[in-house]
C-alpha cells in the first residue's frame, strides 16, 4: 500500500483526535517503530491492523471510519498527483480518468513499489458513472469516501452509492456516482438497463 495512505491516516487521526491517540493506535496495531513516508510502500497488513486498532479505540464503525478517511485524504492526493489532472476536468471527469491517466502513469513509473487498485470507470450518461473497484484489499468504503472527497474538491454535489460489494459475496465492488442534475431513481434505471444489455 502506498505510503501516502499511511501518512494520510496519521494526519486524519491526529487532526481528529491527537498525536497520543495515533501512538496508541500504532501500539495496539503492533506495527513497530516504522516511520511512514508518502513516497514509500508498506504492507497491506499494516494498514488493516491500524484500521482495526482505530476502530477499537474510537468506537466508530469501520465502514464509517474508512469512508470519512477517504473523503479526508483527497486534497493530499490531488496535491501529490495534480500533474496528471487536467485543469479543465470536473469531478466526474476526474473519476472517469483515474485509471487511464493517474494509475497508468504510476504503473509505468520506475519507482513503483506497489500495485494501485484496479479501477474501471464507465460513463453511462452525462451525470452517471459506474466505478468497478477490483482490489482484494477490501477498502471499498475508502473508495466511496474518495469519490465524495473529489466532489468536495470541485465543489460539486455527487451522490455515491454501492451497487454490489465483495463483502456481501459479489465478485467485485461496483460504486455509482451520480451528478446533481440526475435523480437517484433515474440513475438506477440507467445503470440497470446497461447491465441488462450486457447479459
mmCIF file with all atom_site columns, C-alpha atoms in Angstrom:
data_model
loop_
_atom_site.group_PDB
_atom_site.id
_atom_site.type_symbol
_atom_site.label_atom_id
_atom_site.label_alt_id
_atom_site.label_comp_id
_atom_site.label_asym_id
_atom_site.label_entity_id
_atom_site.label_seq_id
_atom_site.pdbx_PDB_ins_code
_atom_site.Cartn_x
_atom_site.Cartn_y
_atom_site.Cartn_z
_atom_site.occupancy
_atom_site.B_iso_or_equiv
_atom_site.pdbx_formal_charge
_atom_site.auth_seq_id
_atom_site.auth_comp_id
_atom_site.auth_asym_id
_atom_site.auth_atom_id
_atom_site.pdbx_PDB_model_num
ATOM 1   C CA . UNK A 1 1   ? 0.000   0.000   0.000   1.00 0.00 ? 1   UNK A CA 1
ATOM 2   C CA . UNK A 1 2   ? 1.249   3.458   -0.922  1.00 0.00 ? 2   UNK A CA 1
ATOM 3   C CA . UNK A 1 3   ? 2.779   5.424   1.949   1.00 0.00 ? 3   UNK A CA 1
ATOM 4   C CA . UNK A 1 4   ? 0.569   8.441   1.273   1.00 0.00 ? 4   UNK A CA 1
ATOM 5   C CA . UNK A 1 5   ? -2.364  6.430   2.620   1.00 0.00 ? 5   UNK A CA 1
ATOM 6   C CA . UNK A 1 6   ? -0.455  5.718   5.834   1.00 0.00 ? 6   UNK A CA 1
ATOM 7   C CA . UNK A 1 7   ? 0.613   9.328   6.293   1.00 0.00 ? 7   UNK A CA 1
ATOM 8   C CA . UNK A 1 8   ? -2.904  10.447  5.420   1.00 0.00 ? 8   UNK A CA 1
ATOM 9   C CA . UNK A 1 9   ? -4.312  8.136   8.089   1.00 0.00 ? 9   UNK A CA 1
ATOM 10  C CA . UNK A 1 10  ? -1.856  9.532   10.628  1.00 0.00 ? 10  UNK A CA 1
ATOM 11  C CA . UNK A 1 11  ? -2.839  13.133  9.853   1.00 0.00 ? 11  UNK A CA 1
ATOM 12  C CA . UNK A 1 12  ? -6.512  12.190  9.919   1.00 0.00 ? 12  UNK A CA 1
ATOM 13  C CA . UNK A 1 13  ? -6.207  10.670  13.401  1.00 0.00 ? 13  UNK A CA 1
ATOM 14  C CA . UNK A 1 14  ? -4.020  13.476  14.770  1.00 0.00 ? 14  UNK A CA 1
ATOM 15  C CA . UNK A 1 15  ? -6.336  16.212  13.455  1.00 0.00 ? 15  UNK A CA 1
ATOM 16  C CA . UNK A 1 16  ? -9.496  14.409  14.548  1.00 0.00 ? 16  UNK A CA 1
ATOM 17  C CA . UNK A 1 17  ? -8.131  13.348  17.947  1.00 0.00 ? 17  UNK A CA 1
ATOM 18  C CA . UNK A 1 18  ? -4.475  13.959  18.839  1.00 0.00 ? 18  UNK A CA 1
ATOM 19  C CA . UNK A 1 19  ? -0.965  12.532  18.488  1.00 0.00 ? 19  UNK A CA 1
ATOM 20  C CA . UNK A 1 20  ? -1.355  10.450  21.644  1.00 0.00 ? 20  UNK A CA 1
ATOM 21  C CA . UNK A 1 21  ? -4.280  8.625   20.028  1.00 0.00 ? 21  UNK A CA 1
ATOM 22  C CA . UNK A 1 22  ? -2.196  7.925   16.919  1.00 0.00 ? 22  UNK A CA 1
ATOM 23  C CA . UNK A 1 23  ? 0.575   6.483   19.080  1.00 0.00 ? 23  UNK A CA 1
ATOM 24  C CA . UNK A 1 24  ? -1.964  4.320   20.899  1.00 0.00 ? 24  UNK A CA 1
ATOM 25  C CA . UNK A 1 25  ? -3.283  3.049   17.571  1.00 0.00 ? 25  UNK A CA 1
ATOM 26  C CA . UNK A 1 26  ? 0.237   2.196   16.402  1.00 0.00 ? 26  UNK A CA 1
ATOM 27  C CA . UNK A 1 27  ? 0.962   0.366   19.632  1.00 0.00 ? 27  UNK A CA 1
ATOM 28  C CA . UNK A 1 28  ? -2.311  -1.565  19.515  1.00 0.00 ? 28  UNK A CA 1
ATOM 29  C CA . UNK A 1 29  ? -1.716  -2.454  15.846  1.00 0.00 ? 29  UNK A CA 1
ATOM 30  C CA . UNK A 1 30  ? 1.774   -3.725  16.700  1.00 0.00 ? 30  UNK A CA 1
ATOM 31  C CA . UNK A 1 31  ? 3.341   -2.234  13.569  1.00 0.00 ? 31  UNK A CA 1
ATOM 32  C CA . UNK A 1 32  ? 6.670   -1.445  15.197  1.00 0.00 ? 32  UNK A CA 1
ATOM 33  C CA . UNK A 1 33  ? 8.501   1.862   15.074  1.00 0.00 ? 33  UNK A CA 1
ATOM 34  C CA . UNK A 1 34  ? 8.426   2.344   11.308  1.00 0.00 ? 34  UNK A CA 1
ATOM 35  C CA . UNK A 1 35  ? 8.260   5.989   10.179  1.00 0.00 ? 35  UNK A CA 1
ATOM 36  C CA . UNK A 1 36  ? 5.761   6.242   7.321   1.00 0.00 ? 36  UNK A CA 1
ATOM 37  C CA . UNK A 1 37  ? 6.639   8.465   4.369   1.00 0.00 ? 37  UNK A CA 1
ATOM 38  C CA . UNK A 1 38  ? 4.387   9.377   1.421   1.00 0.00 ? 38  UNK A CA 1
ATOM 39  C CA . UNK A 1 39  ? 6.705   8.045   -1.295  1.00 0.00 ? 39  UNK A CA 1
ATOM 40  C CA . UNK A 1 40  ? 7.339   4.550   0.062   1.00 0.00 ? 40  UNK A CA 1
ATOM 41  C CA . UNK A 1 41  ? 5.232   1.385   0.114   1.00 0.00 ? 41  UNK A CA 1
ATOM 42  C CA . UNK A 1 42  ? 4.231   -0.633  3.160   1.00 0.00 ? 42  UNK A CA 1
ATOM 43  C CA . UNK A 1 43  ? 2.480   -3.969  3.753   1.00 0.00 ? 43  UNK A CA 1
ATOM 44  C CA . UNK A 1 44  ? -1.291  -4.010  3.352   1.00 0.00 ? 44  UNK A CA 1
ATOM 45  C CA . UNK A 1 45  ? -1.441  -5.947  6.608   1.00 0.00 ? 45  UNK A CA 1
ATOM 46  C CA . UNK A 1 46  ? -0.085  -2.920  8.485   1.00 0.00 ? 46  UNK A CA 1
ATOM 47  C CA . UNK A 1 47  ? -2.906  -0.734  7.226   1.00 0.00 ? 47  UNK A CA 1
ATOM 48  C CA . UNK A 1 48  ? -5.501  -3.360  8.125   1.00 0.00 ? 48  UNK A CA 1
ATOM 49  C CA . UNK A 1 49  ? -4.037  -3.583  11.649  1.00 0.00 ? 49  UNK A CA 1
ATOM 50  C CA . UNK A 1 50  ? -4.022  0.213   12.034  1.00 0.00 ? 50  UNK A CA 1
ATOM 51  C CA . UNK A 1 51  ? -7.632  0.490   10.872  1.00 0.00 ? 51  UNK A CA 1
ATOM 52  C CA . UNK A 1 52  ? -8.765  -2.283  13.209  1.00 0.00 ? 52  UNK A CA 1
ATOM 53  C CA . UNK A 1 53  ? -6.981  -0.597  16.113  1.00 0.00 ? 53  UNK A CA 1
ATOM 54  C CA . UNK A 1 54  ? -8.523  2.761   15.218  1.00 0.00 ? 54  UNK A CA 1
ATOM 55  C CA . UNK A 1 55  ? -11.989 1.207   15.162  1.00 0.00 ? 55  UNK A CA 1
ATOM 56  C CA . UNK A 1 56  ? -11.381 -0.433  18.536  1.00 0.00 ? 56  UNK A CA 1
ATOM 57  C CA . UNK A 1 57  ? -10.102 2.738   20.196  1.00 0.00 ? 57  UNK A CA 1
ATOM 58  C CA . UNK A 1 58  ? -12.581 5.170   18.637  1.00 0.00 ? 58  UNK A CA 1
ATOM 59  C CA . UNK A 1 59  ? -15.710 3.053   18.793  1.00 0.00 ? 59  UNK A CA 1
ATOM 60  C CA . UNK A 1 60  ? -16.589 4.228   15.287  1.00 0.00 ? 60  UNK A CA 1
ATOM 61  C CA . UNK A 1 61  ? -17.946 1.611   12.903  1.00 0.00 ? 61  UNK A CA 1
ATOM 62  C CA . UNK A 1 62  ? -15.255 0.531   10.442  1.00 0.00 ? 62  UNK A CA 1
ATOM 63  C CA . UNK A 1 63  ? -17.240 1.385   7.311   1.00 0.00 ? 63  UNK A CA 1
ATOM 64  C CA . UNK A 1 64  ? -17.901 4.910   8.606   1.00 0.00 ? 64  UNK A CA 1
ATOM 65  C CA . UNK A 1 65  ? -14.290 5.450   9.631   1.00 0.00 ? 65  UNK A CA 1
ATOM 66  C CA . UNK A 1 66  ? -12.958 4.293   6.246   1.00 0.00 ? 66  UNK A CA 1
ATOM 67  C CA . UNK A 1 67  ? -15.424 6.421   4.310   1.00 0.00 ? 67  UNK A CA 1
ATOM 68  C CA . UNK A 1 68  ? -14.646 9.524   6.370   1.00 0.00 ? 68  UNK A CA 1
ATOM 69  C CA . UNK A 1 69  ? -10.930 8.925   5.950   1.00 0.00 ? 69  UNK A CA 1
ATOM 70  C CA . UNK A 1 70  ? -11.278 8.516   2.179   1.00 0.00 ? 70  UNK A CA 1
ATOM 71  C CA . UNK A 1 71  ? -13.049 11.849  1.973   1.00 0.00 ? 71  UNK A CA 1
ATOM 72  C CA . UNK A 1 72  ? -10.423 13.498  4.162   1.00 0.00 ? 72  UNK A CA 1
ATOM 73  C CA . UNK A 1 73  ? -7.389  12.352  2.165   1.00 0.00 ? 73  UNK A CA 1
ATOM 74  C CA . UNK A 1 74  ? -8.475  13.649  -1.267  1.00 0.00 ? 74  UNK A CA 1
ATOM 75  C CA . UNK A 1 75  ? -6.753  17.077  -1.030  1.00 0.00 ? 75  UNK A CA 1
ATOM 76  C CA . UNK A 1 76  ? -3.451  15.346  -0.230  1.00 0.00 ? 76  UNK A CA 1
ATOM 77  C CA . UNK A 1 77  ? -3.831  13.002  -3.201  1.00 0.00 ? 77  UNK A CA 1
ATOM 78  C CA . UNK A 1 78  ? -4.760  15.866  -5.528  1.00 0.00 ? 78  UNK A CA 1
ATOM 79  C CA . UNK A 1 79  ? -1.685  17.806  -4.416  1.00 0.00 ? 79  UNK A CA 1
ATOM 80  C CA . UNK A 1 80  ? 0.591   14.818  -4.977  1.00 0.00 ? 80  UNK A CA 1
ATOM 81  C CA . UNK A 1 81  ? -0.828  13.696  -8.332  1.00 0.00 ? 81  UNK A CA 1
ATOM 82  C CA . UNK A 1 82  ? -2.039  17.042  -9.659  1.00 0.00 ? 82  UNK A CA 1
ATOM 83  C CA . UNK A 1 83  ? 0.391   16.849  -12.576 1.00 0.00 ? 83  UNK A CA 1
ATOM 84  C CA . UNK A 1 84  ? -1.804  14.088  -14.036 1.00 0.00 ? 84  UNK A CA 1
ATOM 85  C CA . UNK A 1 85  ? -5.051  16.015  -13.605 1.00 0.00 ? 85  UNK A CA 1
ATOM 86  C CA . UNK A 1 86  ? -6.341  18.195  -16.431 1.00 0.00 ? 86  UNK A CA 1
ATOM 87  C CA . UNK A 1 87  ? -7.242  21.688  -15.266 1.00 0.00 ? 87  UNK A CA 1
ATOM 88  C CA . UNK A 1 88  ? -10.461 21.549  -17.308 1.00 0.00 ? 88  UNK A CA 1
ATOM 89  C CA . UNK A 1 89  ? -11.835 18.412  -15.659 1.00 0.00 ? 89  UNK A CA 1
ATOM 90  C CA . UNK A 1 90  ? -14.782 18.427  -13.303 1.00 0.00 ? 90  UNK A CA 1
ATOM 91  C CA . UNK A 1 91  ? -15.445 15.840  -10.588 1.00 0.00 ? 91  UNK A CA 1
ATOM 92  C CA . UNK A 1 92  ? -16.969 13.212  -12.876 1.00 0.00 ? 92  UNK A CA 1
ATOM 93  C CA . UNK A 1 93  ? -14.209 13.638  -15.443 1.00 0.00 ? 93  UNK A CA 1
ATOM 94  C CA . UNK A 1 94  ? -11.533 13.096  -12.818 1.00 0.00 ? 94  UNK A CA 1
ATOM 95  C CA . UNK A 1 95  ? -13.307 9.936   -11.629 1.00 0.00 ? 95  UNK A CA 1
ATOM 96  C CA . UNK A 1 96  ? -13.622 8.777   -15.238 1.00 0.00 ? 96  UNK A CA 1
ATOM 97  C CA . UNK A 1 97  ? -9.899  9.251   -15.861 1.00 0.00 ? 97  UNK A CA 1
ATOM 98  C CA . UNK A 1 98  ? -8.270  7.942   -12.666 1.00 0.00 ? 98  UNK A CA 1
ATOM 99  C CA . UNK A 1 99  ? -7.354  4.571   -14.158 1.00 0.00 ? 99  UNK A CA 1
ATOM 100 C CA . UNK A 1 100 ? -6.469  5.784   -17.649 1.00 0.00 ? 100 UNK A CA 1
ATOM 101 C CA . UNK A 1 101 ? -4.166  8.599   -16.549 1.00 0.00 ? 101 UNK A CA 1
ATOM 102 C CA . UNK A 1 102 ? -3.102  8.569   -12.903 1.00 0.00 ? 102 UNK A CA 1
ATOM 103 C CA . UNK A 1 103 ? -2.881  4.821   -12.294 1.00 0.00 ? 103 UNK A CA 1
ATOM 104 C CA . UNK A 1 104 ? -1.383  4.149   -15.729 1.00 0.00 ? 104 UNK A CA 1
ATOM 105 C CA . UNK A 1 105 ? 1.321   6.729   -15.084 1.00 0.00 ? 105 UNK A CA 1
ATOM 106 C CA . UNK A 1 106 ? 2.014   5.211   -11.665 1.00 0.00 ? 106 UNK A CA 1
ATOM 107 C CA . UNK A 1 107 ? 2.299   1.696   -13.077 1.00 0.00 ? 107 UNK A CA 1
ATOM 108 C CA . UNK A 1 108 ? 4.732   2.929   -15.725 1.00 0.00 ? 108 UNK A CA 1
ATOM 109 C CA . UNK A 1 109 ? 6.921   4.682   -13.145 1.00 0.00 ? 109 UNK A CA 1
ATOM 110 C CA . UNK A 1 110 ? 10.303  3.208   -12.401 1.00 0.00 ? 110 UNK A CA 1
ATOM 111 C CA . UNK A 1 111 ? 9.974   3.631   -8.636  1.00 0.00 ? 111 UNK A CA 1
ATOM 112 C CA . UNK A 1 112 ? 6.571   1.993   -8.169  1.00 0.00 ? 112 UNK A CA 1
ATOM 113 C CA . UNK A 1 113 ? 6.723   -0.418  -5.232  1.00 0.00 ? 113 UNK A CA 1
ATOM 114 C CA . UNK A 1 114 ? 3.039   -1.301  -5.010  1.00 0.00 ? 114 UNK A CA 1
ATOM 115 C CA . UNK A 1 115 ? 0.115   -2.043  -7.312  1.00 0.00 ? 115 UNK A CA 1
ATOM 116 C CA . UNK A 1 116 ? -2.618  0.610   -7.417  1.00 0.00 ? 116 UNK A CA 1
ATOM 117 C CA . UNK A 1 117 ? -6.146  -0.799  -7.084  1.00 0.00 ? 117 UNK A CA 1
ATOM 118 C CA . UNK A 1 118 ? -7.781  -1.850  -10.353 1.00 0.00 ? 118 UNK A CA 1
ATOM 119 C CA . UNK A 1 119 ? -10.480 0.675   -11.159 1.00 0.00 ? 119 UNK A CA 1
ATOM 120 C CA . UNK A 1 120 ? -12.713 0.838   -14.210 1.00 0.00 ? 120 UNK A CA 1
ATOM 121 C CA . UNK A 1 121 ? -14.981 3.860   -14.565 1.00 0.00 ? 121 UNK A CA 1
ATOM 122 C CA . UNK A 1 122 ? -17.712 3.777   -17.208 1.00 0.00 ? 122 UNK A CA 1
ATOM 123 C CA . UNK A 1 123 ? -19.735 6.865   -18.090 1.00 0.00 ? 123 UNK A CA 1
ATOM 124 C CA . UNK A 1 124 ? -23.292 5.698   -18.757 1.00 0.00 ? 124 UNK A CA 1
ATOM 125 C CA . UNK A 1 125 ? -24.875 9.126   -19.010 1.00 0.00 ? 125 UNK A CA 1
ATOM 126 C CA . UNK A 1 126 ? -23.814 12.757  -18.693 1.00 0.00 ? 126 UNK A CA 1
ATOM 127 C CA . UNK A 1 127 ? -24.334 12.502  -14.955 1.00 0.00 ? 127 UNK A CA 1
ATOM 128 C CA . UNK A 1 128 ? -23.845 8.795   -14.162 1.00 0.00 ? 128 UNK A CA 1
ATOM 129 C CA . UNK A 1 129 ? -20.603 6.833   -13.782 1.00 0.00 ? 129 UNK A CA 1
ATOM 130 C CA . UNK A 1 130 ? -20.216 3.234   -12.621 1.00 0.00 ? 130 UNK A CA 1
ATOM 131 C CA . UNK A 1 131 ? -16.911 2.528   -10.909 1.00 0.00 ? 131 UNK A CA 1
ATOM 132 C CA . UNK A 1 132 ? -15.739 -1.073  -10.648 1.00 0.00 ? 132 UNK A CA 1
ATOM 133 C CA . UNK A 1 133 ? -13.331 -1.498  -7.756  1.00 0.00 ? 133 UNK A CA 1
ATOM 134 C CA . UNK A 1 134 ? -11.481 -4.782  -8.145  1.00 0.00 ? 134 UNK A CA 1
ATOM 135 C CA . UNK A 1 135 ? -8.967  -4.590  -5.313  1.00 0.00 ? 135 UNK A CA 1
ATOM 136 C CA . UNK A 1 136 ? -8.729  -7.539  -2.934  1.00 0.00 ? 136 UNK A CA 1
ATOM 137 C CA . UNK A 1 137 ? -7.771  -5.166  -0.120  1.00 0.00 ? 137 UNK A CA 1
ATOM 138 C CA . UNK A 1 138 ? -11.435 -4.727  0.675   1.00 0.00 ? 138 UNK A CA 1
ATOM 139 C CA . UNK A 1 139 ? -11.326 -0.958  1.179   1.00 0.00 ? 139 UNK A CA 1
ATOM 140 C CA . UNK A 1 140 ? -14.336 -0.100  -0.958  1.00 0.00 ? 140 UNK A CA 1
ATOM 141 C CA . UNK A 1 141 ? -15.569 2.271   1.759   1.00 0.00 ? 141 UNK A CA 1
ATOM 142 C CA . UNK A 1 142 ? -12.381 4.283   1.323   1.00 0.00 ? 142 UNK A CA 1
ATOM 143 C CA . UNK A 1 143 ? -13.167 4.416   -2.403  1.00 0.00 ? 143 UNK A CA 1
ATOM 144 C CA . UNK A 1 144 ? -16.651 5.766   -1.630  1.00 0.00 ? 144 UNK A CA 1
ATOM 145 C CA . UNK A 1 145 ? -15.129 8.445   0.569   1.00 0.00 ? 145 UNK A CA 1
ATOM 146 C CA . UNK A 1 146 ? -12.630 9.314   -2.163  1.00 0.00 ? 146 UNK A CA 1
ATOM 147 C CA . UNK A 1 147 ? -15.489 9.874   -4.617  1.00 0.00 ? 147 UNK A CA 1
ATOM 148 C CA . UNK A 1 148 ? -17.217 12.165  -2.126  1.00 0.00 ? 148 UNK A CA 1
ATOM 149 C CA . UNK A 1 149 ? -13.934 13.958  -1.474  1.00 0.00 ? 149 UNK A CA 1
ATOM 150 C CA . UNK A 1 150 ? -13.478 14.557  -5.193  1.00 0.00 ? 150 UNK A CA 1
ATOM 151 C CA . UNK A 1 151 ? -16.924 16.163  -5.239  1.00 0.00 ? 151 UNK A CA 1
ATOM 152 C CA . UNK A 1 152 ? -15.871 18.353  -2.313  1.00 0.00 ? 152 UNK A CA 1
ATOM 153 C CA . UNK A 1 153 ? -12.679 19.346  -4.130  1.00 0.00 ? 153 UNK A CA 1
ATOM 154 C CA . UNK A 1 154 ? -14.646 20.570  -7.140  1.00 0.00 ? 154 UNK A CA 1
ATOM 155 C CA . UNK A 1 155 ? -17.471 21.991  -5.010  1.00 0.00 ? 155 UNK A CA 1
ATOM 156 C CA . UNK A 1 156 ? -19.928 19.772  -6.856  1.00 0.00 ? 156 UNK A CA 1
ATOM 157 C CA . UNK A 1 157 ? -22.721 17.615  -5.493  1.00 0.00 ? 157 UNK A CA 1
ATOM 158 C CA . UNK A 1 158 ? -22.400 13.900  -6.168  1.00 0.00 ? 158 UNK A CA 1
ATOM 159 C CA . UNK A 1 159 ? -24.494 11.122  -4.729  1.00 0.00 ? 159 UNK A CA 1
ATOM 160 C CA . UNK A 1 160 ? -22.436 7.980   -4.255  1.00 0.00 ? 160 UNK A CA 1
ATOM 161 C CA . UNK A 1 161 ? -23.897 4.559   -3.607  1.00 0.00 ? 161 UNK A CA 1
ATOM 162 C CA . UNK A 1 162 ? -22.711 0.970   -3.795  1.00 0.00 ? 162 UNK A CA 1
ATOM 163 C CA . UNK A 1 163 ? -24.483 -1.355  -6.229  1.00 0.00 ? 163 UNK A CA 1
ATOM 164 C CA . UNK A 1 164 ? -22.555 -4.517  -5.384  1.00 0.00 ? 164 UNK A CA 1
ATOM 165 C CA . UNK A 1 165 ? -19.936 -5.331  -2.754  1.00 0.00 ? 165 UNK A CA 1
ATOM 166 C CA . UNK A 1 166 ? -17.333 -8.041  -2.233  1.00 0.00 ? 166 UNK A CA 1
ATOM 167 C CA . UNK A 1 167 ? -18.194 -8.007  1.456   1.00 0.00 ? 167 UNK A CA 1
ATOM 168 C CA . UNK A 1 168 ? -21.676 -9.237  0.505   1.00 0.00 ? 168 UNK A CA 1
ATOM 169 C CA . UNK A 1 169 ? -20.353 -12.019 -1.715  1.00 0.00 ? 169 UNK A CA 1
ATOM 170 C CA . UNK A 1 170 ? -20.061 -10.205 -5.056  1.00 0.00 ? 170 UNK A CA 1
ATOM 171 C CA . UNK A 1 171 ? -17.004 -10.851 -7.213  1.00 0.00 ? 171 UNK A CA 1
ATOM 172 C CA . UNK A 1 172 ? -16.188 -7.128  -7.214  1.00 0.00 ? 172 UNK A CA 1
ATOM 173 C CA . UNK A 1 173 ? -17.434 -3.859  -5.803  1.00 0.00 ? 173 UNK A CA 1
ATOM 174 C CA . UNK A 1 174 ? -19.477 -1.574  -8.051  1.00 0.00 ? 174 UNK A CA 1
ATOM 175 C CA . UNK A 1 175 ? -19.934 2.037   -6.996  1.00 0.00 ? 175 UNK A CA 1
ATOM 176 C CA . UNK A 1 176 ? -22.140 4.585   -8.727  1.00 0.00 ? 176 UNK A CA 1
ATOM 177 C CA . UNK A 1 177 ? -21.502 8.333   -8.777  1.00 0.00 ? 177 UNK A CA 1
ATOM 178 C CA . UNK A 1 178 ? -24.484 10.474  -9.768  1.00 0.00 ? 178 UNK A CA 1
ATOM 179 C CA . UNK A 1 179 ? -24.271 14.164  -10.611 1.00 0.00 ? 179 UNK A CA 1
ATOM 180 C CA . UNK A 1 180 ? -26.548 16.853  -9.232  1.00 0.00 ? 180 UNK A CA 1
ATOM 181 C CA . UNK A 1 181 ? -28.909 17.084  -12.214 1.00 0.00 ? 181 UNK A CA 1
ATOM 182 C CA . UNK A 1 182 ? -29.928 13.415  -12.188 1.00 0.00 ? 182 UNK A CA 1
ATOM 183 C CA . UNK A 1 183 ? -32.289 11.964  -9.560  1.00 0.00 ? 183 UNK A CA 1
ATOM 184 C CA . UNK A 1 184 ? -31.139 8.746   -7.876  1.00 0.00 ? 184 UNK A CA 1
ATOM 185 C CA . UNK A 1 185 ? -34.043 6.680   -9.250  1.00 0.00 ? 185 UNK A CA 1
ATOM 186 C CA . UNK A 1 186 ? -33.287 7.728   -12.816 1.00 0.00 ? 186 UNK A CA 1
ATOM 187 C CA . UNK A 1 187 ? -29.612 6.884   -12.321 1.00 0.00 ? 187 UNK A CA 1
ATOM 188 C CA . UNK A 1 188 ? -30.553 3.445   -11.002 1.00 0.00 ? 188 UNK A CA 1
ATOM 189 C CA . UNK A 1 189 ? -32.680 2.801   -14.114 1.00 0.00 ? 189 UNK A CA 1
ATOM 190 C CA . UNK A 1 190 ? -29.812 3.872   -16.378 1.00 0.00 ? 190 UNK A CA 1
ATOM 191 C CA . UNK A 1 191 ? -27.417 1.530   -14.585 1.00 0.00 ? 191 UNK A CA 1
ATOM 192 C CA . UNK A 1 192 ? -29.813 -1.428  -14.583 1.00 0.00 ? 192 UNK A CA 1
ATOM 193 C CA . UNK A 1 193 ? -30.551 -1.021  -18.305 1.00 0.00 ? 193 UNK A CA 1
ATOM 194 C CA . UNK A 1 194 ? -26.827 -1.030  -19.029 1.00 0.00 ? 194 UNK A CA 1
ATOM 195 C CA . UNK A 1 195 ? -26.197 -4.208  -17.074 1.00 0.00 ? 195 UNK A CA 1
ATOM 196 C CA . UNK A 1 196 ? -29.259 -5.940  -18.520 1.00 0.00 ? 196 UNK A CA 1
ATOM 197 C CA . UNK A 1 197 ? -27.947 -5.236  -22.029 1.00 0.00 ? 197 UNK A CA 1
ATOM 198 C CA . UNK A 1 198 ? -24.684 -6.954  -21.118 1.00 0.00 ? 198 UNK A CA 1
ATOM 199 C CA . UNK A 1 199 ? -26.378 -10.216 -20.110 1.00 0.00 ? 199 UNK A CA 1
#
